[in-house]
CSV table of C-alpha atoms and ligand atoms in Angstrom, one decimal:
chain,number,residue,atom,x,y,z
Z,1,MET,CA,0.2,0.0,0.1
Z,2,SER,CA,1.2,3.5,-1.0
Z,3,ARG,CA,1.7,6.0,1.2
Z,4,ARG,CA,0.6,9.8,0.3
Z,5,PRO,CA,4.1,11.6,-0.4
Z,6,VAL,CA,5.0,14.2,1.8
Z,7,TRP,CA,5.1,16.6,-1.6
Z,8,LEU,CA,1.6,16.4,-1.8
Z,9,GLU,CA,0.9,18.1,1.2
Z,10,GLY,CA,2.4,21.0,0.0
Z,11,ALA,CA,0.5,21.2,-3.5
Z,12,ARG,CA,-2.6,21.1,-1.4
Z,13,ARG,CA,-1.2,24.2,0.3
Z,14,VAL,CA,-0.7,25.6,-3.0
Z,15,ALA,CA,-3.8,24.9,-3.8
Z,16,TYR,CA,-5.4,26.7,-1.1
Z,17,ALA,CA,-3.2,29.6,-1.6
Z,18,ALA,CA,-4.2,29.8,-5.1
Z,19,ALA,CA,-8.0,29.8,-4.4
Z,20,ASP,CA,-7.2,32.5,-1.9
Z,21,LEU,CA,-5.7,34.5,-4.8
Z,22,ALA,CA,-8.4,34.1,-6.9
Z,23,VAL,CA,-10.9,35.8,-4.6
Z,24,PRO,CA,-9.0,38.4,-2.4
Z,25,LEU,CA,-10.0,38.4,1.3
Z,26,HIS,CA,-11.1,41.7,1.2
Z,27,CYS,CA,-14.4,43.4,1.3
Z,28,GLY,CA,-16.6,43.5,-1.8
Z,29,GLY,CA,-18.2,46.8,-1.0
Z,30,CYS,CA,-15.5,48.9,0.6
Z,31,ALA,CA,-12.4,46.9,0.2
Z,32,ARG,CA,-11.6,46.7,3.9
Z,33,PRO,CA,-9.3,44.0,4.3
Z,34,GLY,CA,-9.5,40.8,6.2
Z,35,THR,CA,-13.2,39.9,5.2
Z,36,ARG,CA,-15.3,39.3,2.4
Z,37,TRP,CA,-17.9,41.5,3.3
Z,38,CYS,CA,-18.1,44.1,6.3
Z,39,ALA,CA,-20.7,44.4,8.9
Z,40,ARG,CA,-20.7,48.0,8.2
Z,41,CYS,CA,-21.4,47.4,4.3
Z,42,ASP,CA,-23.6,45.0,5.2
Z,43,ALA,CA,-25.9,47.6,7.8
Z,44,THR,CA,-26.2,49.7,4.6
Z,45,LEU,CA,-27.8,47.1,2.6
Z,46,ARG,CA,-30.2,46.5,5.1
Z,47,ASP,CA,-31.6,50.1,5.2
Z,48,ASP,CA,-34.9,50.7,3.6
Z,49,PRO,CA,-35.3,50.1,-0.4
Z,50,VAL,CA,-35.0,53.7,-2.0
Z,51,GLU,CA,-37.7,55.1,-4.8
Z,52,LEU,CA,-35.6,56.1,-7.8
Z,53,THR,CA,-36.6,58.8,-10.3
Z,54,PRO,CA,-35.6,57.6,-13.3
Z,55,ARG,CA,-34.9,60.0,-16.1
Z,56,VAL,CA,-36.6,57.5,-18.7
Z,57,PRO,CA,-39.4,56.3,-16.2
Z,58,PRO,CA,-41.0,52.9,-16.1
Z,59,PRO,CA,-44.4,52.8,-15.9
Z,60,VAL,CA,-44.4,51.7,-12.5
Z,61,THR,CA,-42.4,52.3,-9.4
Z,62,THR,CA,-38.8,51.8,-9.7
Z,63,TRP,CA,-36.8,50.9,-6.4
Z,64,ALA,CA,-33.2,50.1,-5.5
Z,65,VAL,CA,-31.2,48.3,-2.7
Z,66,GLY,CA,-29.2,51.4,-2.5
Z,67,ARG,CA,-27.7,54.4,-4.7
Z,68,TYR,CA,-25.2,53.5,-6.9
Z,69,VAL,CA,-22.4,54.7,-4.6
Z,70,GLY,CA,-20.5,53.4,-1.8
Z,71,PRO,CA,-21.3,49.4,-0.9
Z,72,CYS,CA,-24.2,48.5,-3.6
Z,73,ARG,CA,-21.7,50.3,-6.1
Z,74,GLY,CA,-18.7,48.7,-4.7
Z,75,ALA,CA,-20.4,44.9,-4.5
Z,76,VAL,CA,-22.2,45.1,-7.8
Z,77,LEU,CA,-18.4,46.3,-9.4
Z,78,ALA,CA,-16.5,43.4,-7.5
Z,79,LEU,CA,-19.5,41.1,-9.0
Z,80,LYS,CA,-18.9,41.8,-12.7
Z,81,GLU,CA,-16.0,43.4,-13.0
Z,82,HIS,CA,-13.8,41.0,-10.6
Z,83,GLY,CA,-15.8,38.0,-10.8
Z,84,ARG,CA,-16.9,38.0,-7.1
Z,85,GLY,CA,-19.4,35.2,-7.0
Z,86,ASP,CA,-19.3,35.0,-3.4
Z,87,LEU,CA,-21.0,37.9,-3.4
Z,88,VAL,CA,-24.4,36.8,-4.9
Z,89,PRO,CA,-25.7,35.3,-1.8
Z,90,ILE,CA,-25.4,38.8,0.2
Z,91,LEU,CA,-27.1,40.6,-2.6
Z,92,GLY,CA,-29.6,38.0,-3.2
Z,93,ALA,CA,-30.4,38.4,0.2
Z,94,ALA,CA,-30.6,41.8,0.4
Z,95,VAL,CA,-33.0,41.8,-2.6
Z,96,ALA,CA,-35.2,39.3,-0.5
Z,97,ARG,CA,-35.7,41.6,2.3
Z,98,ASP,CA,-36.6,44.5,0.3
Z,99,LEU,CA,-39.2,42.4,-1.8
Z,100,VAL,CA,-40.4,41.6,2.1
Z,101,ARG,CA,-40.5,45.3,2.8
Z,102,LEU,CA,-42.0,46.4,-0.2
Z,103,ALA,CA,-45.1,44.0,-0.1
Z,104,ALA,CA,-45.4,45.2,3.5
Z,105,TRP,CA,-45.7,48.6,2.3
Z,106,SER,CA,-48.4,47.7,-0.2
Z,107,GLU,CA,-45.7,48.4,-3.2
Z,108,LEU,CA,-46.1,44.7,-4.4
Z,109,PRO,CA,-49.4,43.1,-4.2
Z,110,ARG,CA,-50.0,41.2,-1.3
Z,111,ALA,CA,-53.0,39.1,-2.5
Z,112,THR,CA,-51.2,37.2,-5.4
Z,113,GLY,CA,-50.3,33.5,-5.1
Z,114,SER,CA,-46.9,33.7,-6.6
Z,115,LEU,CA,-44.0,36.2,-7.6
Z,116,ILE,CA,-42.0,35.9,-10.6
Z,117,LEU,CA,-38.4,37.6,-10.6
Z,118,VAL,CA,-37.4,38.6,-14.3
Z,119,PRO,CA,-34.0,39.3,-14.8
Z,120,ALA,CA,-33.4,42.2,-16.8
Z,121,PRO,CA,-32.1,41.3,-20.2
Z,122,THR,CA,-28.4,40.7,-20.6
Z,123,ARG,CA,-26.0,41.5,-23.6
Z,124,TRP,CA,-25.3,37.2,-25.0
Z,125,TRP,CA,-22.1,37.8,-24.2
Z,126,ALA,CA,-21.9,38.4,-20.7
Z,127,ALA,CA,-24.3,35.5,-19.9
Z,128,ARG,CA,-21.5,33.5,-21.3
Z,129,ARG,CA,-18.9,34.5,-18.7
Z,130,ARG,CA,-17.5,32.7,-16.5
Z,131,GLY,CA,-20.6,32.3,-13.8
Z,132,GLY,CA,-23.3,33.2,-16.2
Z,133,ASP,CA,-25.5,36.3,-15.7
Z,134,PRO,CA,-25.1,38.0,-12.6
Z,135,VAL,CA,-28.6,39.2,-12.3
Z,136,THR,CA,-30.0,35.8,-12.8
Z,137,ALA,CA,-27.9,34.8,-9.7
Z,138,ILE,CA,-29.0,37.4,-7.5
Z,139,ALA,CA,-32.6,36.5,-8.6
Z,140,ARG,CA,-32.4,33.0,-7.9
Z,141,ALA,CA,-30.7,33.4,-4.4
Z,142,ALA,CA,-33.2,36.1,-3.6
Z,143,ALA,CA,-36.1,33.7,-4.9
Z,144,ASP,CA,-34.2,30.6,-2.7
Z,145,LEU,CA,-34.5,32.0,0.5
Z,146,LEU,CA,-38.3,33.8,-0.4
Z,147,GLY,CA,-39.8,30.0,-0.8
Z,148,PRO,CA,-41.0,27.8,-3.4
Z,149,ARG,CA,-43.9,30.5,-4.0
Z,150,VAL,CA,-40.9,32.9,-5.7
Z,151,SER,CA,-39.2,32.1,-8.6
Z,152,VAL,CA,-37.0,33.4,-11.8
Z,153,VAL,CA,-38.3,33.5,-15.2
Z,154,GLY,CA,-35.4,34.5,-18.0
Z,155,ALA,CA,-37.7,36.0,-20.4
Z,156,LEU,CA,-35.5,38.7,-21.9
Z,157,ARG,CA,-32.3,39.6,-24.3
Z,158,THR,CA,-30.9,41.9,-25.7
Z,159,SER,CA,-29.8,41.4,-29.2
Z,160,ALA,CA,-26.2,40.9,-30.2
Z,161,TRP,CA,-25.9,43.9,-32.3
Z,162,ALA,CA,-27.4,46.5,-29.5
Z,163,GLN,CA,-24.4,48.1,-28.0
Z,164,ASP,CA,-22.8,48.8,-24.8
Z,165,SER,CA,-24.7,51.9,-23.4
Z,166,ALA,CA,-21.8,53.0,-21.4
Z,167,GLY,CA,-21.3,56.7,-22.1
Z,168,LEU,CA,-24.4,57.2,-24.4
Z,169,SER,CA,-27.0,59.9,-23.3
Z,170,ALA,CA,-30.2,59.0,-22.2
Z,171,ARG,CA,-31.9,59.8,-25.5
Z,172,ALA,CA,-29.4,57.6,-27.2
Z,173,ARG,CA,-29.7,54.9,-24.7
Z,174,VAL,CA,-33.3,54.9,-25.5
Z,175,ASP,CA,-32.8,54.8,-29.1
Z,176,ASN,CA,-29.8,51.9,-29.2
Z,177,LEU,CA,-32.4,49.8,-27.1
Z,178,ALA,CA,-35.7,50.5,-29.3
Z,179,HIS,CA,-36.2,46.7,-30.5
Z,180,ALA,CA,-33.0,45.6,-29.3
Z,181,ILE,CA,-35.0,43.4,-26.2
Z,182,THR,CA,-36.5,40.8,-27.3
Z,183,VAL,CA,-39.0,38.4,-25.5
Z,184,THR,CA,-37.4,35.0,-25.4
Z,185,ALA,CA,-39.8,32.8,-22.7
Z,186,ARG,CA,-40.9,29.7,-24.1
Z,187,PRO,CA,-45.2,29.9,-23.8
Z,188,ALA,CA,-45.4,27.7,-20.7
Z,189,ALA,CA,-43.1,30.5,-19.0
Z,190,LEU,CA,-45.5,33.2,-20.5
Z,191,ALA,CA,-48.4,31.6,-19.4
Z,192,ARG,CA,-46.8,31.6,-15.6
Z,193,LEU,CA,-46.2,35.3,-16.3
Z,194,ARG,CA,-49.5,36.7,-17.3
Z,195,ALA,CA,-51.6,34.9,-14.4
Z,196,PRO,CA,-53.8,36.7,-12.6
Z,197,ASP,CA,-52.5,35.6,-9.2
Z,198,THR,CA,-48.6,36.1,-10.3
Z,199,ALA,CA,-47.2,39.6,-9.6
Z,200,VAL,CA,-43.6,40.3,-11.6
Z,201,VAL,CA,-41.0,42.2,-10.7
Z,202,LEU,CA,-38.2,43.1,-13.2
Z,203,LEU,CA,-34.7,43.1,-11.5
Z,204,ASP,CA,-31.4,44.4,-12.8
Z,205,ASP,CA,-27.9,45.1,-11.0
Z,206,VAL,CA,-27.9,48.8,-12.0
Z,207,LEU,CA,-30.2,51.2,-13.2
Z,208,THR,CA,-28.8,54.5,-14.9
Z,209,THR,CA,-31.2,56.0,-16.8
Z,210,GLY,CA,-34.2,53.7,-17.0
Z,211,ALA,CA,-34.1,53.0,-20.5
Z,212,THR,CA,-33.3,49.4,-20.0
Z,213,ALA,CA,-36.2,48.7,-17.3
Z,214,THR,CA,-38.3,51.1,-19.7
Z,215,GLU,CA,-38.1,48.9,-22.8
Z,216,SER,CA,-37.9,45.8,-20.8
Z,217,LEU,CA,-41.5,46.5,-19.8
Z,218,ARG,CA,-42.9,47.8,-22.7
Z,219,VAL,CA,-42.0,44.3,-24.9
Z,220,LEU,CA,-43.4,42.4,-21.9
Z,221,ALA,CA,-46.7,44.5,-22.1
Z,222,ALA,CA,-46.6,44.2,-25.4
Z,223,VAL,CA,-46.9,40.1,-25.3
Z,224,GLY,CA,-49.3,40.6,-22.3
Z,225,VAL,CA,-47.0,40.3,-19.2
Z,226,GLY,CA,-47.8,43.3,-17.0
Z,227,VAL,CA,-44.8,44.0,-14.8
Z,228,HIS,CA,-45.7,45.3,-11.2
Z,229,ALA,CA,-42.2,47.1,-9.9
Z,230,VAL,CA,-38.8,47.3,-10.7
Z,231,LEU,CA,-35.7,46.7,-8.4
Z,232,VAL,CA,-32.3,47.3,-9.0
Z,233,VAL,CA,-29.4,46.6,-6.7
Z,234,ALA,CA,-28.1,50.2,-7.0
Z,235,GLY,CA,-29.6,53.0,-8.4
Z,236,ALA,CA,-28.0,56.6,-9.9
R,301,ZN,ZN1,-17.0,46.8,3.6
């Protein structure tokens, strides 16, 4: 029987070190060292949701877990730009808490039997990156916490030819998105979204002008799906 070589223990430590390098141990909200998510940033996420007034206003009330500053901005950037997938459960919990609050404030219908979260559309190449689409991941984490009557339906996609909207004016963003967002939900999913006892919330990571949310609601309305509210992690 062969004994485990001593040198393998060294390899094991290297593997752990490499894993730690991949996800550096600093707060995803404020970069404080020694923790992946600090108590101060966590307290910010626990504040009440913020009502937004977008320049391109969707026809329903638009809410954010927080403003696009500080921990909310830091967490979204860490997740999207630096692959900090470990922040998904933290942001999912914040979204879940805010959905419960919005229901308590009667901003979401309370009598409905189920709640469906529709992730805002992502560009096809973004969804193919490692770890998939972060908005869908956050939505799933929130739905898992909220129980079996809350689910996630991927219903929207942005065409490959839509430009990255960063740097565009509000008007240019609207033009860029016109007819660029398409409904991809299959008939069974559409039937669930249209069901009268279902509340639908559009979820996104960041809201800048509101153009994406407004166009998403327009194309959903065109196929008979009414959205009750828009909720984003970080709102400008
Ligand atoms: Zn922090």
